Coordinates of C-alpha atoms and ligand atoms in Angstrom, one line a residue:
M1 CA 140.1 48.0 83.4
I2 CA 138.0 51.1 84.1
V3 CA 138.5 54.7 83.1
I4 CA 138.1 57.3 85.8
K5 CA 137.8 60.9 84.5
F6 CA 137.9 63.9 86.8
G7 CA 136.5 67.3 85.7
G8 CA 138.0 70.7 86.4
T9 CA 136.2 71.3 89.7
S10 CA 137.2 67.8 90.9
V11 CA 140.9 68.8 90.6
G12 CA 140.6 72.6 91.0
E13 CA 141.8 72.8 94.6
T14 CA 144.3 70.8 96.6
H15 CA 141.8 69.2 98.9
R16 CA 139.7 68.1 95.9
L17 CA 142.8 66.6 94.3
R18 CA 143.5 64.6 97.5
Q19 CA 139.9 63.4 97.4
A20 CA 140.2 62.4 93.7
I21 CA 143.4 60.4 94.5
E22 CA 141.5 58.7 97.3
I23 CA 138.8 57.7 94.8
V24 CA 141.4 56.2 92.5
A25 CA 143.1 54.3 95.4
E26 CA 139.8 52.8 96.4
R27 CA 139.3 51.4 92.9
R28 CA 142.9 50.2 92.3
E29 CA 141.7 46.5 92.1
R30 CA 139.8 47.4 89.0
R31 CA 142.9 48.6 87.1
P32 CA 142.0 52.2 86.6
V33 CA 143.2 54.5 83.9
V34 CA 142.9 58.2 85.0
V35 CA 141.9 61.0 82.7
V36 CA 142.0 64.6 84.1
S37 CA 140.7 68.0 82.9
A38 CA 142.6 71.2 83.5
L39 CA 142.3 72.7 87.0
A40 CA 139.0 74.7 87.1
G41 CA 139.3 78.0 85.2
V42 CA 142.7 77.3 83.6
T43 CA 141.4 76.6 80.1
N44 CA 139.5 79.9 80.2
Q45 CA 142.7 81.7 81.3
L46 CA 144.7 80.1 78.5
V47 CA 142.0 81.3 75.9
A48 CA 142.3 84.8 77.4
A49 CA 146.1 84.6 77.3
T50 CA 145.9 83.8 73.5
E51 CA 143.5 86.6 72.9
A52 CA 145.6 89.1 74.8
A53 CA 148.8 88.0 72.9
A54 CA 147.0 88.3 69.6
A55 CA 145.9 91.8 70.5
G56 CA 149.6 92.6 71.2
R57 CA 149.2 92.6 75.0
F58 CA 152.0 90.1 75.8
D59 CA 152.5 91.4 79.3
E60 CA 148.9 90.4 80.1
A61 CA 149.3 87.0 78.5
L62 CA 152.5 86.5 80.5
E63 CA 150.8 87.4 83.7
L64 CA 148.0 84.8 83.1
V65 CA 150.6 82.1 82.4
T66 CA 152.5 83.0 85.5
R67 CA 149.4 82.7 87.6
I68 CA 148.7 79.3 86.1
R69 CA 152.3 78.2 86.9
E70 CA 152.1 79.5 90.5
R71 CA 148.8 77.7 91.1
H72 CA 150.3 74.4 89.9
E73 CA 153.5 74.9 91.9
E74 CA 151.4 75.7 95.1
S75 CA 149.2 72.6 94.6
G76 CA 152.3 70.5 93.8
F77 CA 154.1 71.7 96.9
A78 CA 151.1 71.0 99.1
L79 CA 150.7 67.5 97.7
I80 CA 154.3 66.3 97.1
G81 CA 156.5 69.0 98.8
Q82 CA 157.6 66.5 101.5
K83 CA 159.2 64.4 98.8
I84 CA 161.6 67.0 97.6
D85 CA 163.0 64.9 94.7
F86 CA 159.4 64.4 93.3
Y87 CA 158.7 68.1 93.7
E88 CA 161.9 69.2 91.9
S89 CA 161.3 66.8 89.0
F90 CA 157.7 68.0 88.8
T91 CA 158.6 71.7 88.7
A92 CA 161.3 71.0 86.1
Q93 CA 158.6 69.4 83.8
L94 CA 156.2 72.3 84.6
G95 CA 158.9 74.8 83.7
R96 CA 159.6 73.2 80.3
Q97 CA 156.0 73.2 79.3
I98 CA 155.4 76.8 80.5
E99 CA 158.5 78.0 78.6
Q100 CA 157.3 76.5 75.4
I101 CA 153.9 78.2 75.7
T102 CA 155.4 81.5 76.7
S103 CA 157.5 81.6 73.5
I104 CA 154.5 80.7 71.4
L105 CA 152.5 83.5 73.0
R106 CA 155.4 85.9 72.4
G107 CA 155.4 84.9 68.7
V108 CA 151.6 85.4 68.6
S109 CA 152.0 88.9 70.1
L110 CA 154.7 89.8 67.6
V111 CA 152.7 88.7 64.6
G112 CA 149.5 90.3 66.1
E113 CA 147.3 87.3 65.3
T114 CA 146.9 83.7 66.2
S115 CA 146.3 80.6 64.2
P116 CA 143.9 77.8 65.2
R117 CA 147.0 75.6 65.4
A118 CA 148.8 77.9 67.8
K119 CA 145.7 78.3 69.9
D120 CA 145.3 74.5 70.3
L121 CA 148.8 74.2 71.4
V122 CA 148.3 76.9 74.1
V123 CA 144.9 75.8 75.4
A124 CA 146.0 72.1 75.7
L125 CA 148.6 73.3 78.3
G126 CA 146.0 73.0 81.1
E127 CA 145.5 69.3 80.7
K128 CA 149.2 68.7 80.1
L129 CA 150.0 70.3 83.5
S130 CA 147.1 68.9 85.5
S131 CA 147.9 65.3 84.3
V132 CA 151.6 65.6 85.3
L133 CA 150.6 67.0 88.7
F134 CA 148.1 64.2 89.2
S135 CA 150.5 61.5 88.3
Y136 CA 153.1 62.8 90.8
A137 CA 150.6 63.3 93.5
M138 CA 149.4 59.7 93.2
R139 CA 152.8 58.4 94.1
T140 CA 152.5 59.9 97.6
K141 CA 149.6 57.5 98.1
T142 CA 151.8 54.6 97.1
L143 CA 150.0 54.4 93.8
T144 CA 152.4 54.0 90.8
G145 CA 150.9 56.7 88.7
V146 CA 152.6 57.0 85.3
H147 CA 152.0 60.0 83.1
V148 CA 151.1 59.1 79.5
D149 CA 151.0 61.9 76.9
S150 CA 147.6 62.0 75.3
G151 CA 149.4 63.2 72.2
D152 CA 150.8 59.6 72.0
V153 CA 147.3 58.1 72.3
I154 CA 144.5 60.2 70.9
V155 CA 145.2 60.4 67.1
T156 CA 143.0 63.0 65.3
D157 CA 142.6 64.8 62.0
D158 CA 143.8 68.4 61.6
R159 CA 140.6 70.3 62.4
F160 CA 142.0 72.5 65.2
G161 CA 139.6 73.4 67.9
E162 CA 137.2 70.6 67.1
A163 CA 139.3 67.7 65.9
T164 CA 137.9 64.3 64.9
P165 CA 139.6 61.3 66.5
L166 CA 140.8 58.5 64.2
M167 CA 139.6 55.5 66.1
A168 CA 141.7 52.7 64.5
E169 CA 144.9 54.7 65.1
T170 CA 143.8 55.7 68.6
T171 CA 143.0 52.1 69.5
A172 CA 146.4 50.8 68.3
A173 CA 148.2 53.6 70.1
A174 CA 146.3 53.0 73.4
R175 CA 147.2 49.3 73.3
L176 CA 150.8 50.2 73.0
T177 CA 151.0 53.0 75.6
I178 CA 148.3 52.4 78.2
V179 CA 147.6 48.6 78.4
P180 CA 151.2 47.5 79.1
E181 CA 151.5 50.0 81.9
S182 CA 148.2 48.8 83.4
E183 CA 149.4 45.2 83.1
R184 CA 152.5 46.1 85.2
S185 CA 150.0 47.4 87.9
H186 CA 150.9 51.0 87.1
I187 CA 148.1 53.5 86.9
P188 CA 148.3 55.5 83.6
V189 CA 147.3 59.2 84.0
L190 CA 146.4 61.2 80.9
G191 CA 145.2 64.7 80.2
G192 CA 141.8 65.0 78.6
F193 CA 140.7 67.4 75.8
F194 CA 143.7 67.1 73.5
G195 CA 145.4 64.7 71.1
R196 CA 147.8 64.9 68.2
S197 CA 147.1 64.9 64.5
L198 CA 148.8 62.6 62.0
S199 CA 151.1 65.5 61.0
G200 CA 152.2 65.8 64.6
A201 CA 150.4 69.0 65.7
T202 CA 148.6 69.3 69.1
T203 CA 144.8 69.3 68.5
T204 CA 141.8 69.8 70.9
L205 CA 138.4 68.1 70.8
G206 CA 136.2 71.1 71.6
R207 CA 135.4 72.7 74.9
G208 CA 134.4 70.3 77.6
G209 CA 136.1 67.6 75.5
S210 CA 137.8 65.7 78.4
D211 CA 134.6 63.5 78.8
Y212 CA 135.0 62.6 75.1
S213 CA 138.7 61.7 75.7
A214 CA 137.7 59.4 78.6
A215 CA 135.2 57.6 76.4
L216 CA 137.6 57.3 73.5
I217 CA 140.3 55.8 75.8
G218 CA 137.6 53.5 77.3
A219 CA 136.6 52.2 73.9
A220 CA 140.2 51.9 72.8
I221 CA 141.3 49.7 75.7
G222 CA 138.0 47.8 76.0
A223 CA 137.3 49.2 79.5
E224 CA 134.5 47.6 81.5
E225 CA 133.2 51.0 82.7
I226 CA 133.8 54.7 82.0
Q227 CA 133.4 56.8 85.2
I228 CA 132.8 60.6 84.8
W229 CA 133.5 62.2 88.2
T230 CA 132.1 65.8 88.4
D231 CA 130.5 68.2 90.8
V232 CA 126.9 67.0 90.9
D233 CA 125.3 63.7 92.0
G234 CA 124.7 62.5 88.4
M235 CA 122.6 63.3 85.4
M236 CA 119.6 65.1 86.6
T237 CA 116.1 66.1 85.4
C238 CA 117.6 69.5 84.6
D239 CA 120.7 71.6 85.3
P240 CA 120.5 72.0 89.1
R241 CA 122.1 75.5 88.8
V242 CA 118.9 76.7 87.1
I243 CA 116.5 74.3 88.8
P244 CA 117.5 73.5 92.4
A245 CA 114.7 71.0 92.6
A246 CA 116.2 68.9 89.9
K247 CA 116.4 65.2 90.7
V248 CA 119.1 62.6 90.0
L249 CA 118.3 60.0 87.3
D250 CA 119.5 56.6 88.5
L251 CA 119.4 54.8 85.1
V252 CA 119.3 56.2 81.6
T253 CA 119.9 54.9 78.1
Y254 CA 122.7 55.9 75.8
D255 CA 120.1 57.6 73.6
E256 CA 118.5 59.6 76.4
A257 CA 121.9 60.7 77.7
A258 CA 123.2 61.6 74.2
E259 CA 120.0 63.6 73.5
L260 CA 120.4 65.5 76.8
A261 CA 124.0 66.2 76.2
Y262 CA 123.4 67.4 72.6
F263 CA 120.7 69.8 73.8
G264 CA 122.9 71.4 76.4
A265 CA 123.2 69.3 79.5
K266 CA 126.8 70.3 80.1
V267 CA 127.5 67.4 82.5
L268 CA 128.6 65.3 79.5
H269 CA 130.3 66.5 76.3
P270 CA 127.8 65.6 73.4
K271 CA 130.2 63.2 71.8
T272 CA 130.9 61.2 74.9
L273 CA 128.4 58.5 74.3
W274 CA 129.5 57.7 70.7
P275 CA 132.6 55.5 71.7
A276 CA 130.7 54.1 74.6
V277 CA 127.8 52.9 72.4
E278 CA 130.2 51.5 69.9
G279 CA 131.9 49.3 72.6
Q280 CA 128.7 48.9 74.7
I281 CA 130.6 50.2 77.7
P282 CA 128.5 51.4 80.7
V283 CA 129.1 55.1 81.6
R284 CA 128.7 56.2 85.2
V285 CA 128.3 59.9 86.2
L286 CA 129.5 60.4 89.8
N287 CA 130.2 63.2 92.3
T288 CA 133.7 63.8 93.5
H289 CA 132.3 66.0 96.3
N290 CA 129.9 63.2 97.4
P291 CA 131.5 59.9 96.4
A292 CA 129.0 57.8 98.4
S293 CA 126.1 58.8 96.2
P294 CA 125.3 56.1 93.6
G295 CA 125.3 58.5 90.6
T296 CA 123.7 57.8 87.2
L297 CA 124.4 54.6 85.2
I298 CA 124.1 55.0 81.4
T299 CA 123.6 51.8 79.5
R300 CA 121.8 50.5 76.4
D301 CA 118.7 49.5 78.3
G302 CA 118.4 52.3 80.9
K303 CA 115.6 52.2 83.3
P304 CA 113.3 49.2 82.8
G305 CA 109.7 50.3 82.1
A306 CA 110.5 54.0 82.1
H307 CA 108.5 56.0 79.6
G308 CA 107.4 59.6 79.2
P309 CA 109.5 62.6 80.0
R310 CA 112.8 62.0 81.8
A311 CA 114.7 65.3 81.8
L312 CA 115.0 68.7 80.3
A313 CA 117.9 70.4 78.6
M314 CA 118.4 73.9 77.3
R315 CA 120.7 75.5 74.8
N316 CA 121.1 79.2 74.4
G317 CA 122.5 81.2 71.5
I318 CA 120.2 79.7 68.9
T319 CA 119.1 81.5 65.7
V320 CA 116.0 80.6 63.7
V321 CA 116.2 81.0 60.0
Q322 CA 112.7 81.3 58.3
M323 CA 112.5 80.8 54.6
T324 CA 109.3 81.5 52.8
T325 CA 108.4 81.1 49.1
T326 CA 105.4 79.9 47.1
R327 CA 107.9 78.0 44.8
M328 CA 107.8 75.2 47.4
L329 CA 104.4 74.4 46.2
E330 CA 105.4 73.7 42.6
E331 CA 109.0 72.6 42.5
S332 CA 110.3 69.2 43.5
G333 CA 113.8 69.1 45.0
Y334 CA 113.3 72.6 46.4
L335 CA 114.1 71.6 50.0
A336 CA 117.2 69.9 48.8
R337 CA 118.4 73.2 47.1
L338 CA 117.7 75.2 50.3
F339 CA 119.6 72.8 52.5
D340 CA 122.4 72.6 50.0
V341 CA 123.1 76.3 50.8
F342 CA 123.5 75.4 54.5
A343 CA 125.8 72.6 53.5
R344 CA 128.0 74.8 51.3
H345 CA 128.4 77.3 54.1
G346 CA 129.2 74.5 56.6
V347 CA 126.3 75.5 58.9
A348 CA 124.7 72.6 60.8
V349 CA 121.0 72.6 61.1
D350 CA 119.4 71.3 64.3
L351 CA 115.6 71.5 64.3
V352 CA 113.5 71.9 61.1
T353 CA 109.8 72.5 60.6
T354 CA 107.9 73.0 57.4
S355 CA 104.6 74.3 56.2
E356 CA 103.1 74.6 52.8
V357 CA 105.1 77.7 51.9
S358 CA 107.8 78.0 54.6
V359 CA 110.6 76.2 56.3
S360 CA 112.2 77.1 59.6
A361 CA 115.5 75.8 60.7
T362 CA 117.6 76.5 63.9
V363 CA 121.3 77.0 63.8
D364 CA 123.7 77.8 66.5
D365 CA 126.6 79.1 64.5
S366 CA 125.8 82.8 64.0
K367 CA 129.3 83.7 62.7
K368 CA 128.6 82.4 59.2
L369 CA 125.0 83.7 59.1
D370 CA 125.4 86.8 57.0
A371 CA 126.9 85.0 54.0
L372 CA 124.4 82.1 54.4
V373 CA 121.4 84.5 54.4
R374 CA 122.7 86.3 51.3
D375 CA 122.7 83.0 49.3
L376 CA 119.4 81.8 50.7
T377 CA 117.8 85.1 49.6
L378 CA 118.3 84.0 46.0
L379 CA 115.8 81.1 46.7
A380 CA 113.4 82.5 49.2
S381 CA 112.5 85.5 51.3
V382 CA 114.4 85.0 54.6
S383 CA 113.9 86.3 58.1
V384 CA 116.3 85.7 60.9
I385 CA 115.3 85.5 64.6
R386 CA 118.2 85.8 66.9
D387 CA 118.7 85.3 70.6
R388 CA 116.5 82.2 71.0
A389 CA 116.9 79.1 73.2
V390 CA 115.9 75.5 72.6
I391 CA 114.3 73.7 75.4
A392 CA 114.2 69.9 74.9
I393 CA 112.1 67.5 76.8
V394 CA 113.9 64.1 76.5
G395 CA 112.2 60.8 77.3
R396 CA 110.8 57.7 75.8
D397 CA 107.7 57.3 73.7
L398 CA 106.9 60.9 73.9
T399 CA 104.8 60.6 70.7
R400 CA 102.5 58.1 72.5
E401 CA 102.0 60.3 75.6
P402 CA 99.3 62.9 74.7
E403 CA 99.5 64.4 78.2
V404 CA 103.1 65.5 77.6
A405 CA 102.2 68.0 74.8
A406 CA 99.2 69.2 76.8
A407 CA 101.3 69.8 79.9
L408 CA 103.9 71.6 77.8
F409 CA 101.4 74.0 76.4
R410 CA 99.9 74.6 79.9
S411 CA 103.3 75.4 81.3
L412 CA 104.2 77.8 78.4
A413 CA 101.1 79.9 78.8
G414 CA 102.0 83.5 78.1
I415 CA 105.5 82.6 76.7
P416 CA 105.6 82.9 72.9
V417 CA 107.0 79.9 71.0
S418 CA 109.0 80.5 67.8
M419 CA 109.1 76.8 66.8
M420 CA 108.3 73.3 68.0
T421 CA 109.4 69.9 67.0
L422 CA 108.5 66.4 68.1
G423 CA 111.2 64.0 66.8
S424 CA 109.9 60.9 65.1
S425 CA 111.9 58.7 67.5
G426 CA 109.7 60.0 70.3
L427 CA 112.8 60.8 72.2
N428 CA 112.7 64.5 72.0
L429 CA 110.0 67.3 72.1
S430 CA 111.6 70.7 71.6
V431 CA 110.4 74.2 71.8
V432 CA 112.3 77.4 70.7
V433 CA 111.6 80.5 72.9
D434 CA 113.1 83.9 73.4
A435 CA 116.3 83.5 75.3
A436 CA 115.3 86.2 77.7
R437 CA 112.4 84.1 78.9
A438 CA 114.0 80.7 78.6
D439 CA 114.8 80.2 82.3
E440 CA 111.3 81.1 83.2
A441 CA 109.9 78.6 80.6
L442 CA 112.3 75.9 81.8
R443 CA 111.3 76.4 85.5
S444 CA 107.6 76.2 84.5
I445 CA 108.0 73.1 82.4
H446 CA 110.1 71.4 85.1
R447 CA 107.5 72.2 87.7
T448 CA 104.7 70.8 85.6
L449 CA 106.4 67.6 84.4
F450 CA 108.7 66.7 87.3
E451 CA 107.5 68.4 90.5
G452 CA 103.8 67.5 90.3
G453 CA 102.9 71.2 89.6
A454 CA 99.9 72.4 87.6
Ligands
ADP1 P1 133.3 69.0 84.8 O1 134.2 70.2 85.1 O2 133.3 68.0 85.9 O3 133.5 68.5 83.4 P2 131.0 70.5 84.0 O4 130.8 71.9 84.6 O5 131.4 70.4 82.6 O6 131.9 69.6 85.0 O7 129.6 69.8 84.1 C1 128.9 69.7 85.3 C2 127.8 70.7 85.4 O8 126.8 70.4 84.4 C3 127.0 70.7 86.7 O9 127.6 71.5 87.7 C4 125.7 71.2 86.3 O10 125.5 72.6 86.6 C5 125.6 71.1 84.7 N1 124.5 70.4 84.2 C6 123.7 70.8 83.2 N2 122.7 70.0 82.9 C7 122.8 69.0 83.8 C8 122.0 67.8 84.1 N3 120.9 67.5 83.4 N4 122.4 67.0 85.1 C9 123.5 67.3 85.8 N5 124.2 68.4 85.6 C10 123.9 69.2 84.7
LIG2 N1 139.5 71.9 80.1 C1 138.7 71.8 78.9 C2 137.6 72.9 78.9 O1 137.5 73.7 79.9 C3 138.2 70.5 78.7 C4 137.3 69.9 79.8 O2 137.3 70.5 80.9 O3 136.6 69.0 79.6 O4 136.9 73.0 78.0
MG3 MG1 132.7 69.1 81.5

């Protein structure tokens, strides 16, 4: 069995959906299981609808939901309209889902606020609709697509918006719902991004989480490969939207891919590699718009003999918290006390550097910052530097490559650096710069390291 996941742009327009179905048809011998994202833009519209409803603007929310409905109906008509019984059954399912969400939005607008639980129910609609549409559309290609509700497969905890999957329960559920369909030569189609908690509520895995769903399902059914079909030719040396000269990486390790995803390479959700590593399942990143290209293969071993920098990633919206005190000199356990404050406020720390009297840490959760800083001030004098970006150079043996740091400093000439870390694994060399100059820094580093520039 293989898992084939299509992202939003791969199913965003009718001709793309046809292409995606063709891709599944060509792989039918491998017993595919399909995971789809919401049609491009739909999740953002659902977030906007929830916010409009919570602000009491129900009409605006309703208009967004109506637009979503019309878009699915139009796509459905173009794909399956010639089979009128399919089309009617599809629109009936669509109608039921839309009605449920409309009444939730009406409730939200009456109360004047939304809960994380209600929000998850609304934003999961995109994948609920796209997966039903995809399963119907497959049948026109004589593929027996069967819709499987991800709520019956991905079992999670109750952390709405960023739920944690429960792997043992998910594996058991996938073996009951997906595997028997596949054994009957049916092709299961599931929506990514959402699951259901043990208490029965719809939960979501975090924005961009359909990649994670695909990997979870792959691990649960023991797939031989997880294919992530998107809108670029694979994992590249940098985001091609920022650096058009970025090159495709043919082979990368799980570690390299995870590091890139964690530091902002949107092509994969950061948690995607966890289940894949667990099951040692190869992950392939492929382009729906260019299916002939070989893409990127992510495995434990990656590219034989590769060393040095392999790619760059960038994450914006970073804040640096600098804590300075002479007490560090005298007291043991001082760092533990500082980081305990971060833990108590539930703020995750990414990069850390220390000197004799100061510690700097980056965080990307600025919502909880004020309360955090208030408590830290009891232990140290604190300064906060906002609007930073982390640029990460990811590769192998970076600690053993003196030329990498030299090239980095050369390419950053004139751009102030707030912080720098070289991970002990040698996988990651990161710099923190002013967000306003981050694109410029990224271009310059890419030119130096990957385009043979000076
Ligand atoms: P999907 O809708 O298929 O999930 P995403 O928009 O989430 O697609 O991810 C694909 C996008 O990721 C690409 O269009 C590209 O701009 C961006 N991206 C960022 N970093 C990288 C990288 N290193 N390699 C490839 N793409 C990247
Ligand atoms: N549709 C969801 C989002 O936009 C999940 C995904 O596309 O992976 O975040
Ligand atoms: Mg994505």
